[in-house]
PDB file of C-alpha atoms in Angstrom:
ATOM      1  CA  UNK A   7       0.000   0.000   0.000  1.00  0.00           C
ATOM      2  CA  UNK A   8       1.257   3.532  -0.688  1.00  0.00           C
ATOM      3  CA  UNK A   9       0.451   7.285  -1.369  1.00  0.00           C
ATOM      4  CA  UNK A  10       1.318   8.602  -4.819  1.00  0.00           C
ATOM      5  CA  UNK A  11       2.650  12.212  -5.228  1.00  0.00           C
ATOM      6  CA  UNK A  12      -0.743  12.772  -6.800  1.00  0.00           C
ATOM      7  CA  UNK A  13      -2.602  12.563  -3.601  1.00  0.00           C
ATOM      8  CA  UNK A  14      -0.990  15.939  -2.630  1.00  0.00           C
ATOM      9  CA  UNK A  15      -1.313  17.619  -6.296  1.00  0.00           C
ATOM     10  CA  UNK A  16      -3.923  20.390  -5.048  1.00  0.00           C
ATOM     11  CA  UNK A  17      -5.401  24.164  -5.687  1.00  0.00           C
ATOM     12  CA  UNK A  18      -7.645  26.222  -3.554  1.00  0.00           C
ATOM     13  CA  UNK A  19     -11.249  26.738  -4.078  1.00  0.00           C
ATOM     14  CA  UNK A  20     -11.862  30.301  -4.366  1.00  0.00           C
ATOM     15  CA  UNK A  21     -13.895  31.476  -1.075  1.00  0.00           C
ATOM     16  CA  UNK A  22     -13.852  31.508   2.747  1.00  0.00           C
ATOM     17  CA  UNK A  23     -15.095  28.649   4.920  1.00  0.00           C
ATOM     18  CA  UNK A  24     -17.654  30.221   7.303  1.00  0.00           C
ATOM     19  CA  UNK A  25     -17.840  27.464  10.040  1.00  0.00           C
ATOM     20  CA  UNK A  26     -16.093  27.247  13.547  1.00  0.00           C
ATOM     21  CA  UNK A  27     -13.490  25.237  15.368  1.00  0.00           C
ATOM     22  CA  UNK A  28     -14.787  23.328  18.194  1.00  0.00           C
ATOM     23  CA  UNK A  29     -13.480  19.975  20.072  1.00  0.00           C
ATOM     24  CA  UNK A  30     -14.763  16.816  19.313  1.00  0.00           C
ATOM     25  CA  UNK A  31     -13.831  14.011  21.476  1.00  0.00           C
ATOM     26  CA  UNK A  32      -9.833  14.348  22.385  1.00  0.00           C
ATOM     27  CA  UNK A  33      -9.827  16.061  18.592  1.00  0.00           C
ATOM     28  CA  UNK A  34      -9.688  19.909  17.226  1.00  0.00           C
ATOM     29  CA  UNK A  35     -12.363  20.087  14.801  1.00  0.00           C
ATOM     30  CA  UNK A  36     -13.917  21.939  11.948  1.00  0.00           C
ATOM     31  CA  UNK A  37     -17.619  22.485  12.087  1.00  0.00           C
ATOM     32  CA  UNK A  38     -19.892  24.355  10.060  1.00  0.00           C
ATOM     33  CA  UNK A  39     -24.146  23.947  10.386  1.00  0.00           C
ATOM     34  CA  UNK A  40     -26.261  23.170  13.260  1.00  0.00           C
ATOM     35  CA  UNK A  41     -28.879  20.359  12.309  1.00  0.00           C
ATOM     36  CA  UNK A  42     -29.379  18.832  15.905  1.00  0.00           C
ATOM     37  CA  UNK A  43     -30.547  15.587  14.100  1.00  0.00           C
ATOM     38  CA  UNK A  44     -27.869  14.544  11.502  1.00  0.00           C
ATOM     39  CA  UNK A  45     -24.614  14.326  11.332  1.00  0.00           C
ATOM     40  CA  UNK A  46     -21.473  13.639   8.360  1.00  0.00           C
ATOM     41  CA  UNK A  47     -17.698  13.437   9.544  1.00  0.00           C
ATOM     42  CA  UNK A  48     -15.435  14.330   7.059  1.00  0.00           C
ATOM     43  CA  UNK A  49     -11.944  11.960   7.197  1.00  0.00           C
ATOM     44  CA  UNK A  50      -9.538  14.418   5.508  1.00  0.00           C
ATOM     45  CA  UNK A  51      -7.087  13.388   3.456  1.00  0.00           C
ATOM     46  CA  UNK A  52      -2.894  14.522   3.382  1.00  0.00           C
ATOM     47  CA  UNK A  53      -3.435  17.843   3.339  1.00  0.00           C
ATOM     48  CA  UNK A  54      -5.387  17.787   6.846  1.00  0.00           C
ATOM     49  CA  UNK A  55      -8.379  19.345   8.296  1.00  0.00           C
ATOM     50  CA  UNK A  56      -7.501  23.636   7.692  1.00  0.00           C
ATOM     51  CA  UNK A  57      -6.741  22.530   4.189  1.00  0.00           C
ATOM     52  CA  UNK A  58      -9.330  25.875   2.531  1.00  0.00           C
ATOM     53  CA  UNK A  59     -11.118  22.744   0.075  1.00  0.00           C
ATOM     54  CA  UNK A  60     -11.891  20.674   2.465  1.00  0.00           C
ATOM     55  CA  UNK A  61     -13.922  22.898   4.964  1.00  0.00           C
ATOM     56  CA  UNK A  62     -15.508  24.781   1.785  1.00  0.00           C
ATOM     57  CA  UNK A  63     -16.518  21.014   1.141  1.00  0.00           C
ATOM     58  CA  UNK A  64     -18.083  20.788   4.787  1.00  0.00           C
ATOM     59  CA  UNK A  65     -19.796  24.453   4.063  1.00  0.00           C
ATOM     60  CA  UNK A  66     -21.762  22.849   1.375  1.00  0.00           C
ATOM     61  CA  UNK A  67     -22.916  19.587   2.942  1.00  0.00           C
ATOM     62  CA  UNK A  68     -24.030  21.615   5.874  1.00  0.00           C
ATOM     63  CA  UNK A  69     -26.382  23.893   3.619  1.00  0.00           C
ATOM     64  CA  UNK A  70     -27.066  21.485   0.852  1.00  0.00           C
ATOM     65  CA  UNK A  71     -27.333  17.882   3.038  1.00  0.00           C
ATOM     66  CA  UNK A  72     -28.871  19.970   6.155  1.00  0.00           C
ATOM     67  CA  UNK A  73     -26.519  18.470   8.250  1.00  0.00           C
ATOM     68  CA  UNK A  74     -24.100  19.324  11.001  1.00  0.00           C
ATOM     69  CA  UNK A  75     -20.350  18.700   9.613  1.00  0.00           C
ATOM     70  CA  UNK A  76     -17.056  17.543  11.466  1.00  0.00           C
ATOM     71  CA  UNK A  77     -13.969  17.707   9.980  1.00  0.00           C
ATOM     72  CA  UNK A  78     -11.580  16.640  12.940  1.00  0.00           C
ATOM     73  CA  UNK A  79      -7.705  16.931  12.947  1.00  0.00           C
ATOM     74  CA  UNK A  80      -6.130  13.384  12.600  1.00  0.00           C
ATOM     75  CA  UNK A  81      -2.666  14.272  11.637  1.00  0.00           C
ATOM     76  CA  UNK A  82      -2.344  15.631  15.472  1.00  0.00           C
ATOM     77  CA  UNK A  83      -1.265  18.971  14.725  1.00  0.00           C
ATOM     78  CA  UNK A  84       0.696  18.431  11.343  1.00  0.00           C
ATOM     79  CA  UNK A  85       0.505  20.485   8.268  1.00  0.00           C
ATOM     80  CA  UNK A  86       1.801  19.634   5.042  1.00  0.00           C
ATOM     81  CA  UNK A  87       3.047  22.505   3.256  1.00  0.00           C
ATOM     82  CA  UNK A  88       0.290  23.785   0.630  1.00  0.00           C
ATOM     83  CA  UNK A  89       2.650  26.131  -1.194  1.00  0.00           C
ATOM     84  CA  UNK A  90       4.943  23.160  -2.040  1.00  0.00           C
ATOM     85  CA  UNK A  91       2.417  21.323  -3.349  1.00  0.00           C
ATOM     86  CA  UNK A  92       1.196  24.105  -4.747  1.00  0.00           C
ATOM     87  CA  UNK A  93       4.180  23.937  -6.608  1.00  0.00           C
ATOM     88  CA  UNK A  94       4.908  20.373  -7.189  1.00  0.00           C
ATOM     89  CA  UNK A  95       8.320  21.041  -4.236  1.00  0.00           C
ATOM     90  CA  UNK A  96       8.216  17.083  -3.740  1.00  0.00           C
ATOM     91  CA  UNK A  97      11.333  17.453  -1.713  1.00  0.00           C
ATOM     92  CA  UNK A  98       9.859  19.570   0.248  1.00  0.00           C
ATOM     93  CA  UNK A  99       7.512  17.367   1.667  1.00  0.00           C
ATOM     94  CA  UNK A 100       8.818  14.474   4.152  1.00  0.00           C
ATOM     95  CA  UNK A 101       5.594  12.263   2.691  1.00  0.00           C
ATOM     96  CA  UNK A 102       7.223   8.590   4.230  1.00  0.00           C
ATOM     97  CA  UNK A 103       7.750  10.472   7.582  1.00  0.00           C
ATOM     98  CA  UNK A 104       4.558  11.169   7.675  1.00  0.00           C
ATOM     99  CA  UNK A 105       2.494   8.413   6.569  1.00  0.00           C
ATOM    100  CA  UNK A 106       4.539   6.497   9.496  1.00  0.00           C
ATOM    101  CA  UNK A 107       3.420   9.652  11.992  1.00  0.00           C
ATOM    102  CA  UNK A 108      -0.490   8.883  10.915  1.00  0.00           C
ATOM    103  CA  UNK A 109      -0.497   5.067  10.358  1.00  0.00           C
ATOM    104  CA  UNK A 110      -4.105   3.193   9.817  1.00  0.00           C
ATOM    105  CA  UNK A 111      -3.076   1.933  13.332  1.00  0.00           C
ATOM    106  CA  UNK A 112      -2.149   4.422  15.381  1.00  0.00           C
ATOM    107  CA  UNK A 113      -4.808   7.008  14.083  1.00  0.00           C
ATOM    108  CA  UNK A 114      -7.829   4.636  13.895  1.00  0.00           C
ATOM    109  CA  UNK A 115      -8.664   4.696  17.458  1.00  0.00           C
ATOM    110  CA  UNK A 116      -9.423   8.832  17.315  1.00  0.00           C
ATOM    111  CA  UNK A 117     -11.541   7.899  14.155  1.00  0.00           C
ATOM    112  CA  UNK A 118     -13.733   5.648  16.024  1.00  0.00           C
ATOM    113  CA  UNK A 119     -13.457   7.733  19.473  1.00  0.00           C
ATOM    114  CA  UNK A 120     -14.862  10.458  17.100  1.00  0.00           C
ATOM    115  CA  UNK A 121     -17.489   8.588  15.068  1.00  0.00           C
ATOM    116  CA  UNK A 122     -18.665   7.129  18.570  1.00  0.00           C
ATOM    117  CA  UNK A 123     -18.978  10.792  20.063  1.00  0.00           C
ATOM    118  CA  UNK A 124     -21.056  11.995  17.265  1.00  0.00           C
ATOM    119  CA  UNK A 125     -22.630   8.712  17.148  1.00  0.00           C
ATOM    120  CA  UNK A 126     -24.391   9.642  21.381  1.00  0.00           C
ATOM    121  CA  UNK A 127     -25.251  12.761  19.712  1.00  0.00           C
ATOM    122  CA  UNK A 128     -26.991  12.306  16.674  1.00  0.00           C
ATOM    123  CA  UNK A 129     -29.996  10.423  15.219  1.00  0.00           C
ATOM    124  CA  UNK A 130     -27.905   9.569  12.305  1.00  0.00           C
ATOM    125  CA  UNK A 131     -24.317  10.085  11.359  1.00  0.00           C
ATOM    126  CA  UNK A 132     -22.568   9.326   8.022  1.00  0.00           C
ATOM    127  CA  UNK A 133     -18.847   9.442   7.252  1.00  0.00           C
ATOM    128  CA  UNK A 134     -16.571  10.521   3.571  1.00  0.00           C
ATOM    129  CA  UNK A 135     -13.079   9.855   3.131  1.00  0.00           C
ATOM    130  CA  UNK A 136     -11.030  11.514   0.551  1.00  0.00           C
ATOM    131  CA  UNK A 137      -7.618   9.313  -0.410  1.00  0.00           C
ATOM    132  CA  UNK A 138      -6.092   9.031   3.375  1.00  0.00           C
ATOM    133  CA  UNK A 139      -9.463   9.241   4.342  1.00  0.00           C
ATOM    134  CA  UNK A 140     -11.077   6.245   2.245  1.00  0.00           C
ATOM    135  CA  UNK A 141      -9.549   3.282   3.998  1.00  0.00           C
ATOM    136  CA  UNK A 142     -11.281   5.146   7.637  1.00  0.00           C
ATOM    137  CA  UNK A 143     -14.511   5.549   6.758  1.00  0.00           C
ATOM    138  CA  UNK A 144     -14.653   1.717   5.509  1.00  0.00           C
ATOM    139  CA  UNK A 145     -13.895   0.587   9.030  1.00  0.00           C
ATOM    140  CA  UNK A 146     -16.221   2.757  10.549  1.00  0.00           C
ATOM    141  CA  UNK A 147     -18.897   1.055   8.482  1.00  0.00           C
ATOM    142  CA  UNK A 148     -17.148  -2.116   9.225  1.00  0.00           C
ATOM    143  CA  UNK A 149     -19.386  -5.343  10.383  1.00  0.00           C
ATOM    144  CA  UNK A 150     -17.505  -5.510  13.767  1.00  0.00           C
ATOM    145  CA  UNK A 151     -19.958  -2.573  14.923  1.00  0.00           C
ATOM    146  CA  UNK A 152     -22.929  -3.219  16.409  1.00  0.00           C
ATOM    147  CA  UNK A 153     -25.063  -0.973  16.737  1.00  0.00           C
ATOM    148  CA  UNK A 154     -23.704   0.120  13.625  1.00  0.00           C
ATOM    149  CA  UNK A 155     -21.395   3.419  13.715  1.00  0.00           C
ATOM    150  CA  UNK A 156     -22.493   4.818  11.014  1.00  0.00           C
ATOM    151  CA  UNK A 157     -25.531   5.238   8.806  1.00  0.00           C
ATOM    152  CA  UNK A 158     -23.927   5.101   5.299  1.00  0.00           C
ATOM    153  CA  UNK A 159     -20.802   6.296   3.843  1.00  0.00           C
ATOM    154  CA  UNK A 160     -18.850   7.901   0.834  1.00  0.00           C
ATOM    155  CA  UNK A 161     -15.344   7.309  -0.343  1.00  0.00           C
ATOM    156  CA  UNK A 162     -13.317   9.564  -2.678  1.00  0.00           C
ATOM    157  CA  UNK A 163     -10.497   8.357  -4.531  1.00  0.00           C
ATOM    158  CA  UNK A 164      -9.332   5.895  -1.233  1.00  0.00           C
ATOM    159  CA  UNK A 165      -5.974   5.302  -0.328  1.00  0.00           C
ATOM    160  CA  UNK A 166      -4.865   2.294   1.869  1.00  0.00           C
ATOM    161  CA  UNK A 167      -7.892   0.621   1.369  1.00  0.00           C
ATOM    162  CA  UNK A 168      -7.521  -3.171   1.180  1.00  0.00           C
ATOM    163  CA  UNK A 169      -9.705  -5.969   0.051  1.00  0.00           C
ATOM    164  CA  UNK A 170     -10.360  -6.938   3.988  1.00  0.00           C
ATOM    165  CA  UNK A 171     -11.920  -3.460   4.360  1.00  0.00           C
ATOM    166  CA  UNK A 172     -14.340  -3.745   1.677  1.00  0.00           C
ATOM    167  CA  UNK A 173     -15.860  -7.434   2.233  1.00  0.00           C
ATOM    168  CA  UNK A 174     -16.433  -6.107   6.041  1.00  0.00           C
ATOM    169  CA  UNK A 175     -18.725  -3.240   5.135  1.00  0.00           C
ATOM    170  CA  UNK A 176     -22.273  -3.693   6.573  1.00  0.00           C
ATOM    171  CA  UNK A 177     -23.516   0.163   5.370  1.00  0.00           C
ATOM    172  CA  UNK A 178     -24.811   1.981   2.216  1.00  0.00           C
ATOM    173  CA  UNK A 179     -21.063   2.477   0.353  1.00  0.00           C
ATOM    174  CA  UNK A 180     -21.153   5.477  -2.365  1.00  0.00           C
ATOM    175  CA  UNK A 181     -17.691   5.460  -4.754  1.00  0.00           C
ATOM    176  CA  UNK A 182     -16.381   8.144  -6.098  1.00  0.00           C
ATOM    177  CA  UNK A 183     -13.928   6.890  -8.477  1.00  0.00           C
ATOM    178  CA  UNK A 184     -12.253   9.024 -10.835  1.00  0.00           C
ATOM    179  CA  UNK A 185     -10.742   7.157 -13.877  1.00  0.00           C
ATOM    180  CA  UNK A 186      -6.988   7.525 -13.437  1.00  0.00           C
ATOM    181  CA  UNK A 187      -5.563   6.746  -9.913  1.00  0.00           C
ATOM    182  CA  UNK A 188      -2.904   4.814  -9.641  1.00  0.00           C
ATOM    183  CA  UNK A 189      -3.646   3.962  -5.884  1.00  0.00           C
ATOM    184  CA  UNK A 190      -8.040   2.914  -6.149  1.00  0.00           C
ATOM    185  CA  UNK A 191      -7.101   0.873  -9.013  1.00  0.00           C
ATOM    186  CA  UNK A 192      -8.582  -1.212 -11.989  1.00  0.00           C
ATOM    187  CA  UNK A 193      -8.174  -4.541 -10.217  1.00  0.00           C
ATOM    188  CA  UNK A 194      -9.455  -2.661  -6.540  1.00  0.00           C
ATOM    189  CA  UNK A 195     -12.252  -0.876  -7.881  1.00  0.00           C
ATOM    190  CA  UNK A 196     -13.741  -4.266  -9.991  1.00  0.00           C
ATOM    191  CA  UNK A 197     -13.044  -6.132  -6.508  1.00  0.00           C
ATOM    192  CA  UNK A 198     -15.573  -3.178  -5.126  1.00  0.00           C
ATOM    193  CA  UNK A 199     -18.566  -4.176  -7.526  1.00  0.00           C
ATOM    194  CA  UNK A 200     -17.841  -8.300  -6.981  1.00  0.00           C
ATOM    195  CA  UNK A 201     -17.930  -7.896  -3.410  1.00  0.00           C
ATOM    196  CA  UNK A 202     -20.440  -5.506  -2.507  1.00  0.00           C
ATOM    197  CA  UNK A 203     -22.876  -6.991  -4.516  1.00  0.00           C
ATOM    198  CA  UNK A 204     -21.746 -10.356  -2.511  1.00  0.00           C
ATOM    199  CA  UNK A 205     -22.309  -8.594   0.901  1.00  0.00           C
ATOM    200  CA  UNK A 206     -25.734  -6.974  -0.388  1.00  0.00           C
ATOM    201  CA  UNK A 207     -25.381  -3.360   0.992  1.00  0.00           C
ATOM    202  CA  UNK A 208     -26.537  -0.253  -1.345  1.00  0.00           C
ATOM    203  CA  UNK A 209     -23.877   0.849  -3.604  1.00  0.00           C
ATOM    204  CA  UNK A 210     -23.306   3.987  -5.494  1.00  0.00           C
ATOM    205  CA  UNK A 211     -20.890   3.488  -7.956  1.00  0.00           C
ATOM    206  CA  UNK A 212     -19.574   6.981  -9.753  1.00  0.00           C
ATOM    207  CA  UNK A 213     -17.005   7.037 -12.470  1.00  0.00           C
ATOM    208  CA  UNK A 214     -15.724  10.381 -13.360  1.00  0.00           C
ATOM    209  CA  UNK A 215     -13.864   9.954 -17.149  1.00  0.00           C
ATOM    210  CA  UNK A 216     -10.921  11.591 -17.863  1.00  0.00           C
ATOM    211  CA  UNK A 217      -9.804  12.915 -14.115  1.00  0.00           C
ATOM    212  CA  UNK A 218      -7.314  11.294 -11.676  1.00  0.00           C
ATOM    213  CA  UNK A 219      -6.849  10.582  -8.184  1.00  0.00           C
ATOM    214  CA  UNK A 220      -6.946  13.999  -5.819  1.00  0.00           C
ATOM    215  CA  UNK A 221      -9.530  15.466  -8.638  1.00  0.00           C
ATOM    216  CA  UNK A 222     -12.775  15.464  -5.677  1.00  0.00           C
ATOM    217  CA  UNK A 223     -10.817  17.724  -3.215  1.00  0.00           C
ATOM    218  CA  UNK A 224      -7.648  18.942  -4.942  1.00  0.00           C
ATOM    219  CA  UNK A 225      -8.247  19.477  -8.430  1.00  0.00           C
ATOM    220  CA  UNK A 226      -7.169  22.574 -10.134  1.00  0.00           C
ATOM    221  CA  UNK A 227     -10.604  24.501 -11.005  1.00  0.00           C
ATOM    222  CA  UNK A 228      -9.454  25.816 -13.713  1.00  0.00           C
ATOM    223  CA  UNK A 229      -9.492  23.130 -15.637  1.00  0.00           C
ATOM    224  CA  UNK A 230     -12.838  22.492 -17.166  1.00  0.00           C
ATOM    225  CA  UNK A 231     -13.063  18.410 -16.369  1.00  0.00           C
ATOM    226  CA  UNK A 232     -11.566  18.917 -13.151  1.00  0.00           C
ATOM    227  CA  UNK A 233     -13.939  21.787 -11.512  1.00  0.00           C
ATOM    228  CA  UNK A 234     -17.095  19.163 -13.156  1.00  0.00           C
ATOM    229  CA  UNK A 235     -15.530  16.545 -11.533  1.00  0.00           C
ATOM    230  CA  UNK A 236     -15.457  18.327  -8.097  1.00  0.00           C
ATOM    231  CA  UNK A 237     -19.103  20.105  -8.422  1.00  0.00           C
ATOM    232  CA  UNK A 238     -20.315  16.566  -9.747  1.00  0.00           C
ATOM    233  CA  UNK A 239     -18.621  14.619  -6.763  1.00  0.00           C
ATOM    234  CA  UNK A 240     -20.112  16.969  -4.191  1.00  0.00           C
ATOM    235  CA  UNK A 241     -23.711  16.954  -5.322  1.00  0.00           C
ATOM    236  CA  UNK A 242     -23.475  12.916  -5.610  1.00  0.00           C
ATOM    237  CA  UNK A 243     -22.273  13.002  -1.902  1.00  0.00           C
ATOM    238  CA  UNK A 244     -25.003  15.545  -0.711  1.00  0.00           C
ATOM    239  CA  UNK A 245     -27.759  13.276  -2.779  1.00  0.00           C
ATOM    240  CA  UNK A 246     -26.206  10.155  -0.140  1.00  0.00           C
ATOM    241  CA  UNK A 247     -26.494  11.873   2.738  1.00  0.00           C
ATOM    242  CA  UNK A 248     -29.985  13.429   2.359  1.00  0.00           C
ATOM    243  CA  UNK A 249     -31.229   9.643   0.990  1.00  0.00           C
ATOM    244  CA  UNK A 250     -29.671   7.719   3.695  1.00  0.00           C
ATOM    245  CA  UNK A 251     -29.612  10.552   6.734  1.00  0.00           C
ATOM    246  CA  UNK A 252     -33.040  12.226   6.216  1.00  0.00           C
ATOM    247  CA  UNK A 253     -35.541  10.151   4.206  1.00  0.00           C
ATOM    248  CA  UNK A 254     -34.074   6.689   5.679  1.00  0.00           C
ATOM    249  CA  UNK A 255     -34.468   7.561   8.411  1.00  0.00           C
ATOM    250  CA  UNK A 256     -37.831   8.961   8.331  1.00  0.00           C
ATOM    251  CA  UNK A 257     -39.051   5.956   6.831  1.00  0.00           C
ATOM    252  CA  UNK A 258     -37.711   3.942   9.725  1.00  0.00           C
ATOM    253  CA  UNK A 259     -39.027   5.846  12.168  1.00  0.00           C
ATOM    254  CA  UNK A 260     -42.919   5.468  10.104  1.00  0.00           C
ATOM    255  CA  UNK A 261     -42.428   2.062   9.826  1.00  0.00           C
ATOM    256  CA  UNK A 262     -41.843   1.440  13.434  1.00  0.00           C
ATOM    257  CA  UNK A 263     -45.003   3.502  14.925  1.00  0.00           C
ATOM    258  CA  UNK A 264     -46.741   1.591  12.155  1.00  0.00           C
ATOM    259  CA  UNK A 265     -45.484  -1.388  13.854  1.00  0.00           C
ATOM    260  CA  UNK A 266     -46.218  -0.586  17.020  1.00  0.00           C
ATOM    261  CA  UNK A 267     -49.957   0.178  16.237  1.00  0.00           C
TER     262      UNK A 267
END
């Protein structure tokens, strides 16, 4: 398993994230909107949590999912350097170091502690992971969690993610898969469709031609297939939430008092 320099290829969204910083379990966090009721946590990728995409991303699921977004710190403190990937400075960037600094193993536990905080809180919670994010938000909708962690999840261009993580996923799974990415590749992403029809969860498959890995979070705007790519990825992932984290719900709660009568 590894991280390709592409992961880190990036520009900034024009515009100012409007949320707040609050704590969230033992965990800094981003937060913008205040639905009471639902709940997404965004698992950021490389270039952290005050990466300017990434909480412009949260702005918009807030207003267009109604939800309340979380975009915790998991790299404890550590900032990659956005200028020098900005500018492609590769040598700039000690990417082993820190991939060995914010292992699946040491930083899983603060993705669960997080997930489970949220979890007390809200009626329903989901979870999207862009590239370091990806292989996270398949173990929190991981079998092994009952009651279930999360509601449903979304997955951006994954890194780490292994063939383990994918048979043990027990919730609604939207991909967002753009076509060249040399990390979620061919063989990984046909491994997706074989096993999650085996498992029998809903499954959201979206291919976005003629983009590569980073495109959802980090692409350059002003390139015409990569800001599609981005606006198209975000409205899929709003669609998911408000399916699985509004009218799921509601219908669960209508078929229960019908139940109960």
């Amino acid at each position: 398993m590894s991280i390709a320099p592409c992961c880190l290829k990036g520009f900034e969204w024009a515009g100012t994230s409007t949320g707040r910083v609050e704590k969230l379990a033992n965990n800094a966090a981003y937060v913008a909107g205040d639905n009471p009721d639902a709940a997404v946590l965004i698992v950021h990728d490389l270039l952290g949590w005050t990466y300017p995409n990434v909480r412009l991303l949260a702005d918009h699921y807030a207003k267009e999912a109604d939800v309340t977004v979380y975009v915790p710190d998991f790299f404890g403190g550590e900032v990659v350097d956005f200028e020098a990937v900005d500018n492609e400075q590769w040598d700039k960037i000690d990417l082993q170091g820190m991939m060995q600094r914010n292992s699946r193993q040491i930083r899983e536990p603060e993705i669960f502690g997080c997930a489970r905080a949220l979890r007390s809180q809200y009626k329903t919670l989901g979870a999207i992971g862009f590239c370091w994010g990806g292989w996270a938000v398949f173990r929190l909708g991981a079998k092994e969690h009952q009651p279930p962690l999360v509601d449903c999840i979304s997955v951006g261009h994954p890194s780490l993610l292994t063939k383990e993580d994918i048979g043990d996923v027990a919730v609604p799974v939207q991909m967002l898969a753009p076509e060249i990415d040399p990390v979620y590749t061919p063989e990984l992403k046909m491994h997706t469709f074989e096993t999650l029809q085996k498992v029998s969860v809903p499954f959201d498959y979206q291919h976005f031609p003629g983009v590569a890995h980073g495109c959802l979070v980090r692409g350059d705007a002003r390139k015409a297939g990569e800001r599609d790519a981005m606006v198209r990825g975000k409205n899929a992932a709003v669609a998911w939430f408000r399916q699985f984290l509004h009218d799921a719900y509601v219908c669960s709660k209508q078929l229960e008092q019908h139940n109960n009568h």
